[in-house]
Short mmCIF file of C-alpha atoms in Angstrom, two decimals:
data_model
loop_
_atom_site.label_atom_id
_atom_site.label_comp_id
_atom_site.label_asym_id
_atom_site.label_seq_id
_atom_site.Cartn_x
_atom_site.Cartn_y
_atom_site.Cartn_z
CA UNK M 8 -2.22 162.36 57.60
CA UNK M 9 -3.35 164.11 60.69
CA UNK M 10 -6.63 164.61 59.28
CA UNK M 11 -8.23 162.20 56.42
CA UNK M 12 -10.80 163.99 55.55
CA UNK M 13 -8.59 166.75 53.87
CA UNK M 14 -7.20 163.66 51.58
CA UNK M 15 -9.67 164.25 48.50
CA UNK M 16 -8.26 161.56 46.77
CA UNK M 17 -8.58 159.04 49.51
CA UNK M 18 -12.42 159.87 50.45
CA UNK M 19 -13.41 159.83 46.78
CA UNK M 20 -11.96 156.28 46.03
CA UNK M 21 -12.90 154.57 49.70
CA UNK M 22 -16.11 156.59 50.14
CA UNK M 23 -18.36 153.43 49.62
CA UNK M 24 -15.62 151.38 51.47
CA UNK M 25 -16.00 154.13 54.31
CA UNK M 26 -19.50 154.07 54.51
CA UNK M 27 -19.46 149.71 54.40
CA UNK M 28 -16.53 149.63 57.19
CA UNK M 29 -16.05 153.02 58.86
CA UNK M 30 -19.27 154.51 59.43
CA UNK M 31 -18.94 155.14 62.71
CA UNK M 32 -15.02 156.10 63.01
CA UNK M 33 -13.76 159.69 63.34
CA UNK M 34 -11.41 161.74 60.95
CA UNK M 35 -8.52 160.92 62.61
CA UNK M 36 -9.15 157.24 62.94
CA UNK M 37 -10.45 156.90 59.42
CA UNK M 38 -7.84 156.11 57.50
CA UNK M 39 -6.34 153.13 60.77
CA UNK M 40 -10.05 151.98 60.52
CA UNK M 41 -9.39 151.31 56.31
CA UNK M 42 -6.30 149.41 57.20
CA UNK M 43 -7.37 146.99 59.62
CA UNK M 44 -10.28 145.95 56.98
CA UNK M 45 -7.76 146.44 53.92
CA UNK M 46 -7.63 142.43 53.69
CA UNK M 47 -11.47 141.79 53.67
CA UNK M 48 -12.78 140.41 51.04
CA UNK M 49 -15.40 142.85 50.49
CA UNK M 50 -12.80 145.77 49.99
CA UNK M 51 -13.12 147.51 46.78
CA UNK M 52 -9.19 146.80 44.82
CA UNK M 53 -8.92 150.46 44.21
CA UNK M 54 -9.57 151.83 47.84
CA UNK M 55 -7.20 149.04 49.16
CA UNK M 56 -4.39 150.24 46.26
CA UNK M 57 -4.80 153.45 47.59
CA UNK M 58 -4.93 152.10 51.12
CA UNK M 59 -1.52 150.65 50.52
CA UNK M 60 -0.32 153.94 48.74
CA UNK M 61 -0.68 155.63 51.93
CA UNK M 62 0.94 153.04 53.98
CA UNK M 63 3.95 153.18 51.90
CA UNK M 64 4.17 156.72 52.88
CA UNK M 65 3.24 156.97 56.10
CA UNK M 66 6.25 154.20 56.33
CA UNK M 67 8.60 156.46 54.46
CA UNK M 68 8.58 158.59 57.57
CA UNK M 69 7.40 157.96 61.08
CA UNK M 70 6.48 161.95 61.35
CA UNK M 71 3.17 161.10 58.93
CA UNK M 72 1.99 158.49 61.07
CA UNK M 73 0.23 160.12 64.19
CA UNK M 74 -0.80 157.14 66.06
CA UNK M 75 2.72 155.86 65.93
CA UNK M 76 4.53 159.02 67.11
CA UNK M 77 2.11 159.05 70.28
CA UNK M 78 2.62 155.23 70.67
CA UNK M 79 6.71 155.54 70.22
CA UNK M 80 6.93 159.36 71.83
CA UNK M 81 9.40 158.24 74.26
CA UNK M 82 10.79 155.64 72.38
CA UNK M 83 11.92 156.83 69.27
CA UNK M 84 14.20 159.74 70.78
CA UNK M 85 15.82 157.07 73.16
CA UNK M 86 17.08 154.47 70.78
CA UNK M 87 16.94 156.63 67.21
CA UNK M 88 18.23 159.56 68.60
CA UNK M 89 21.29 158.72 66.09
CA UNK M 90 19.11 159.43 63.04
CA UNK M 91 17.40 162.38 64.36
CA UNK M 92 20.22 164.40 64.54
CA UNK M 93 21.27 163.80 60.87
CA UNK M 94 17.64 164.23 59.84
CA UNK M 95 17.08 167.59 57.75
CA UNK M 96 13.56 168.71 58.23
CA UNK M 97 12.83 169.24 54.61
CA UNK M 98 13.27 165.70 53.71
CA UNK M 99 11.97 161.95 54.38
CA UNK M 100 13.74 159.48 56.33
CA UNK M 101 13.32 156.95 54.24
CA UNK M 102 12.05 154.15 56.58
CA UNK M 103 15.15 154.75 59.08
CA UNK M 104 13.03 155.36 62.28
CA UNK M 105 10.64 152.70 61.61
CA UNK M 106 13.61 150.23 60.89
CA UNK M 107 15.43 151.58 64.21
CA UNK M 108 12.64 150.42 66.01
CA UNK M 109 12.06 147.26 64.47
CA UNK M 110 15.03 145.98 65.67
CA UNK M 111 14.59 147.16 69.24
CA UNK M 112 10.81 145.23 68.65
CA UNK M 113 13.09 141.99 68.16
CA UNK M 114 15.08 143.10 71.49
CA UNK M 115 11.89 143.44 73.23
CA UNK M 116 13.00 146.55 74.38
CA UNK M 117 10.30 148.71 73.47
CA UNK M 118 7.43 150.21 75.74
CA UNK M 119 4.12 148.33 75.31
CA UNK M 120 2.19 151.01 73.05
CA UNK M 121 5.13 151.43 71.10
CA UNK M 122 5.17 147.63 70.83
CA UNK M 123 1.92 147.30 69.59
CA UNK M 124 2.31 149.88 66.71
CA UNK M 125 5.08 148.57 65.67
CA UNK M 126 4.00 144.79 65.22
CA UNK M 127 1.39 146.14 63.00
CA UNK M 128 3.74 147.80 60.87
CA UNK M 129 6.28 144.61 60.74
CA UNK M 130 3.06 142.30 60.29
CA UNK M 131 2.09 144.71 57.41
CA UNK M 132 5.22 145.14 55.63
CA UNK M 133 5.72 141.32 55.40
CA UNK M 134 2.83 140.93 53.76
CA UNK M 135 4.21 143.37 51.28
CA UNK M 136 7.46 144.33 50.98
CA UNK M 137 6.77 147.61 49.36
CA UNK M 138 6.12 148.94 52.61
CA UNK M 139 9.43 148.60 54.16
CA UNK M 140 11.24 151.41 52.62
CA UNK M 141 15.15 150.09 53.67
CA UNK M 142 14.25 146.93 51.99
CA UNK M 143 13.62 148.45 49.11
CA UNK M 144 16.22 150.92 49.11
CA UNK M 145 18.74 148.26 49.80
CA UNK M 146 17.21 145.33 48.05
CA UNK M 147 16.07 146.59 44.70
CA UNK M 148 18.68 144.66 43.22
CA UNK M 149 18.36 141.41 44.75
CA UNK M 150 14.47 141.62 44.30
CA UNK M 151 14.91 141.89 40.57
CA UNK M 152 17.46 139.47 40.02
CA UNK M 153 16.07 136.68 42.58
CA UNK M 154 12.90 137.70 43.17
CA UNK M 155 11.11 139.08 39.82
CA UNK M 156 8.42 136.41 39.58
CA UNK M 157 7.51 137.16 43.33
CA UNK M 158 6.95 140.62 42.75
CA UNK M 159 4.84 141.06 40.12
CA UNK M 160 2.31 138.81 41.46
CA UNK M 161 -0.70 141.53 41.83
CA UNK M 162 -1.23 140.20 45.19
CA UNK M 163 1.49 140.55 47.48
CA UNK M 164 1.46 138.18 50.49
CA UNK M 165 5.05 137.78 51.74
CA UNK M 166 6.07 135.79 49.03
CA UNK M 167 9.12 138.29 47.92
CA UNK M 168 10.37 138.24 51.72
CA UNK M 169 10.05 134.31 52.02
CA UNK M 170 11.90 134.30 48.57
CA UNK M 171 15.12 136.94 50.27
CA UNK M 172 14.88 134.67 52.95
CA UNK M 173 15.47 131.42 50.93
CA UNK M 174 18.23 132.84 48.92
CA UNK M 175 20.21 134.75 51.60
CA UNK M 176 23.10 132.94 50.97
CA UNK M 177 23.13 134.63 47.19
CA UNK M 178 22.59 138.23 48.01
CA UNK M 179 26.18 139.58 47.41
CA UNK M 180 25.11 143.11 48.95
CA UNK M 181 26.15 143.62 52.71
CA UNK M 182 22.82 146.45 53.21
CA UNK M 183 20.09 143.85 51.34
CA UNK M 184 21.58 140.67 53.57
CA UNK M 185 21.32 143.11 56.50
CA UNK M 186 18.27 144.00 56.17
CA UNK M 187 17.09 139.95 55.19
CA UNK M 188 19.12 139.09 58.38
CA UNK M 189 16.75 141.92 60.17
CA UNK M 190 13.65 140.03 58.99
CA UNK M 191 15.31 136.66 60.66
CA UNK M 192 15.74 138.36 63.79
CA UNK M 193 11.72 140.16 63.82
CA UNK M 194 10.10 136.54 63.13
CA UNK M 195 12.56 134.72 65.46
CA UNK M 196 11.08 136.96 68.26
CA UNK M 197 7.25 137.17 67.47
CA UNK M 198 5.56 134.17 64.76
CA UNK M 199 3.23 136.65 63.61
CA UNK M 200 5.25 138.58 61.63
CA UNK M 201 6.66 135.98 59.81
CA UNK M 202 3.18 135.17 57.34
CA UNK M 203 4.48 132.02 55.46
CA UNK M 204 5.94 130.66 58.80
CA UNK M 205 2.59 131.32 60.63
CA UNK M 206 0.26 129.88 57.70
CA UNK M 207 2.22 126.81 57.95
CA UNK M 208 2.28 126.57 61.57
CA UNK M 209 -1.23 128.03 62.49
CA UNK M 210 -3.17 124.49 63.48
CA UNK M 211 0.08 123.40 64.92
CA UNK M 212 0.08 126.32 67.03
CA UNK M 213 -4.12 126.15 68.21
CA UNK M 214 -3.40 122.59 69.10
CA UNK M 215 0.08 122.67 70.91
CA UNK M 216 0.37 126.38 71.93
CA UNK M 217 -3.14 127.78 72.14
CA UNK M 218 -2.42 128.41 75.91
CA UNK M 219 1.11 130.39 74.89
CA UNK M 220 0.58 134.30 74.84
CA UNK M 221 1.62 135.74 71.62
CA UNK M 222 4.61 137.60 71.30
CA UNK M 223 7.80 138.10 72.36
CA UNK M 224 9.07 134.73 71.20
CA UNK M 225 6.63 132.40 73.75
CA UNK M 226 5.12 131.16 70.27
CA UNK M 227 8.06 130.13 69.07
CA UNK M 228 9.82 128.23 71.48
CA UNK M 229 6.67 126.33 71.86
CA UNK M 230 6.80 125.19 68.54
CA UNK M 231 10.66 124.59 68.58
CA UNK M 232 9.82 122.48 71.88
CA UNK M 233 7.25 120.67 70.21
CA UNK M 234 9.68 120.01 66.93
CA UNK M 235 12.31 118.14 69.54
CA UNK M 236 9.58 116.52 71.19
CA UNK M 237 9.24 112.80 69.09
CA UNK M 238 5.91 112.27 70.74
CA UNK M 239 4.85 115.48 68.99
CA UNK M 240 3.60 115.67 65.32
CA UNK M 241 3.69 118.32 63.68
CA UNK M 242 2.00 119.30 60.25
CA UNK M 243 4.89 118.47 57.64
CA UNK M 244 4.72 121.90 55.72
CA UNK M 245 5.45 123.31 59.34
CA UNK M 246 8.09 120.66 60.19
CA UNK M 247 9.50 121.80 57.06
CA UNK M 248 9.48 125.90 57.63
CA UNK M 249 10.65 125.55 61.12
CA UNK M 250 13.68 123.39 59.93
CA UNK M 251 14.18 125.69 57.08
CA UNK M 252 14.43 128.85 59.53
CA UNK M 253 16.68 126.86 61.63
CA UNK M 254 19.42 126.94 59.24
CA UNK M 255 18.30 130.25 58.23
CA UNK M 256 18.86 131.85 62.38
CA UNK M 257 22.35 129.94 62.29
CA UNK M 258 23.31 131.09 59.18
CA UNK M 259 22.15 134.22 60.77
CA UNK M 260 24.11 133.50 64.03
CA UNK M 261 27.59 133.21 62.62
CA UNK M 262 26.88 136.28 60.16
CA UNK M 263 25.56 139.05 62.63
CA UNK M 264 26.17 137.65 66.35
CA UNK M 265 24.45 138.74 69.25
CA UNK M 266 25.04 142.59 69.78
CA UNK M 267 24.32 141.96 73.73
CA UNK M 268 22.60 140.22 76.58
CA UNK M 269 19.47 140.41 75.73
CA UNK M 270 19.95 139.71 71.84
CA UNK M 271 22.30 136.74 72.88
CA UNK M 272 19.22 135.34 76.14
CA UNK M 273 16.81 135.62 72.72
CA UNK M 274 18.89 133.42 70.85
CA UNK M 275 18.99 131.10 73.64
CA UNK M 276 15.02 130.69 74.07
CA UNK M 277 14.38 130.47 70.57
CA UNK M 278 17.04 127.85 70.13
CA UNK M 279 15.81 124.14 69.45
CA UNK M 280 18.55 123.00 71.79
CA UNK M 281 17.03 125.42 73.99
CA UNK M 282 17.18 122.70 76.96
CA UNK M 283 20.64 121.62 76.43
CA UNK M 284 21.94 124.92 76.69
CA UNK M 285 20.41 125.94 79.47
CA UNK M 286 21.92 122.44 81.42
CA UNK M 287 25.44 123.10 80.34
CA UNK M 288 24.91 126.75 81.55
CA UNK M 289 23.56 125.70 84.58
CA UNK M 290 25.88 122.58 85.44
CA UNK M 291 29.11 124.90 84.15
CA UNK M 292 27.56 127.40 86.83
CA UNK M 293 27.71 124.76 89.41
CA UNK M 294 31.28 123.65 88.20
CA UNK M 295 32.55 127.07 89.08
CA UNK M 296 30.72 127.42 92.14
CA UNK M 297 32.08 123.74 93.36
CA UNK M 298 35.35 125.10 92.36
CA UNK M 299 35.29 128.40 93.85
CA UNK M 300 33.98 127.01 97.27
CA UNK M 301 37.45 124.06 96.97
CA UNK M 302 39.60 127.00 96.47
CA UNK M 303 38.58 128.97 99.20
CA UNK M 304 38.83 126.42 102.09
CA UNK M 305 42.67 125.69 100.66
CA UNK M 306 43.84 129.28 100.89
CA UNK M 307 42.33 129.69 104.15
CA UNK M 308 43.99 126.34 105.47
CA UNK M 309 47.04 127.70 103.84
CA UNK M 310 46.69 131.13 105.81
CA UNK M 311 46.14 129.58 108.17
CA UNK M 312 48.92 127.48 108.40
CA UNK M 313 51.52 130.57 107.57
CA UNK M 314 50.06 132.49 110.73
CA UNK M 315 50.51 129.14 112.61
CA UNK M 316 54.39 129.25 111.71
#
């Protein structure tokens, strides 16, 4: 992984795919340069299967992916220290890391590089679900008993994720709804990694939020601003998705609630009653304050009063 050129396999299949996309890109950037093009329509099927073979395994364990362990250095010993003292150097870790930091990408608590690597990797894997190892591990159940149709299609563009998603409320297994619940939480914070969301929503977003930077949630709460606006209209396939992951993040609300401030201040800004809460906040604020300041004057009249006597 740290050098493609010593991956026979991979140079044989791609090497016309190499030479039409990569010319110019070094041995340790070949094999990033192959993925970013993976979805062009001049990409040879094989050299993308094989494309995707390696992404499944560089997502298997964060130690095969070198851009990712420079991007996350500091990162990934600070919030998955947890699951790097149980990890045994002779085997894989089975997606743990890369899940670990998924969820602090949803918290927005990760530095910038690390950020950017890892919205790749979430963009990626829900696209295809066979790169996101815990799903799999946890899911395999679920995704052949709800989802069978969905996965053999031979071209895998988030449809078995959109299909967890819509039957949540029938996966029996705590892990698999965990991990469906994690998927929630990712596209609640950044549209982009939520595919069938952002197809639906993508003229809706140029003509309502084109001025919104991407990420960290901006996207969305534009949209859910623009779904309580009734001067706004929105595409109906959008109206539709948005509503649908409504219910979906308050199902998801009552099932895992907020772990802490920031998780609970996401919730918030992402809300379509975003501007509600915030007045009830900020007039029960005031309330207190009003209250506080009443309270105060009466127990100094009161000492006052005592010293008096």
């Amino acid at each position: 992984m740290m050098d493609p050129e010593l991956d026979y396999t991979l140079m044989r299949v791609c090497k016309q795919m190499i030479k039409r996309f990569c010319p110019e890109a070094d041995s340790k950037t070949m094999l990033q340069c192959l993925k970013q093009n993976k979805n062009s329509e001049l990409m040879d099927p094989k050299c993308k299967q094989m494309i995707t073979k390696r992404q499944i395994t560089q997502n298997t364990d964060y130690r095969l992916n070198p851009m990712l362990r420079k991007a996350c250095k500091a990162d990934i010993p600070k919030f998955c220290h947890g699951i790097l003292t149980k990890a045994k150097d002779d085997s894989e870790l089975e997606g743990q890391v890369i899940s670990c930091l998924k969820l602090r990408y949803a918290d927005q608590r990760l530095s910038s590089d690390c950020e950017d690597q890892i919205r790749i990797i979430i963009q990626e894997s829900a696209l295809d679900y066979r790169l996101d190892p815990q799903l799999q591990l946890h899911c395999s159940d679920e995704i052949s008993s709800l989802c069978a149709e969905e996965a053999a299609a031979q071209e895998q563009t988030g449809q078995v994720e959109e299909c967890l998603k819509v039957n949540l409320l029938k996966i029996k297994t705590e892990l698999c709804k965990k991990e469906v619940l994690n998927m929630l939480k990712e596209s609640k914070a950044d549209i982009f990694v939520d595919p069938v969301l952002h197809t639906a929503c993508a003229l809706d977003i140029k003509h309502h939020c084109a001025a919104i930077t991407p990420g960290r949630g901006r996207q969305m709460s534009c949209l859910m601003e623009a779904l309580e606006d009734k001067r706004v209209r929105l595409q109906p396939e959008c109206k539709k998705r948005l509503n649908d992951r409504i219910e979906m993040w308050s199902y998801a609300a009552k099932v895992a609630p907020a772990d802490g401030f920031s998780d609970l201040a996401m919730q918030v800004m992402t809300s379509p009653s975003k501007n509600y809460i915030l007045s009830v906040i900020s007039g029960s604020i005031c309330i207190l304050f009003l209250i506080g300041l009443m309270c105060g004057r009466i127990t100094k009249r009161v000492t006052r009063e005592l010293k008096d006597r």
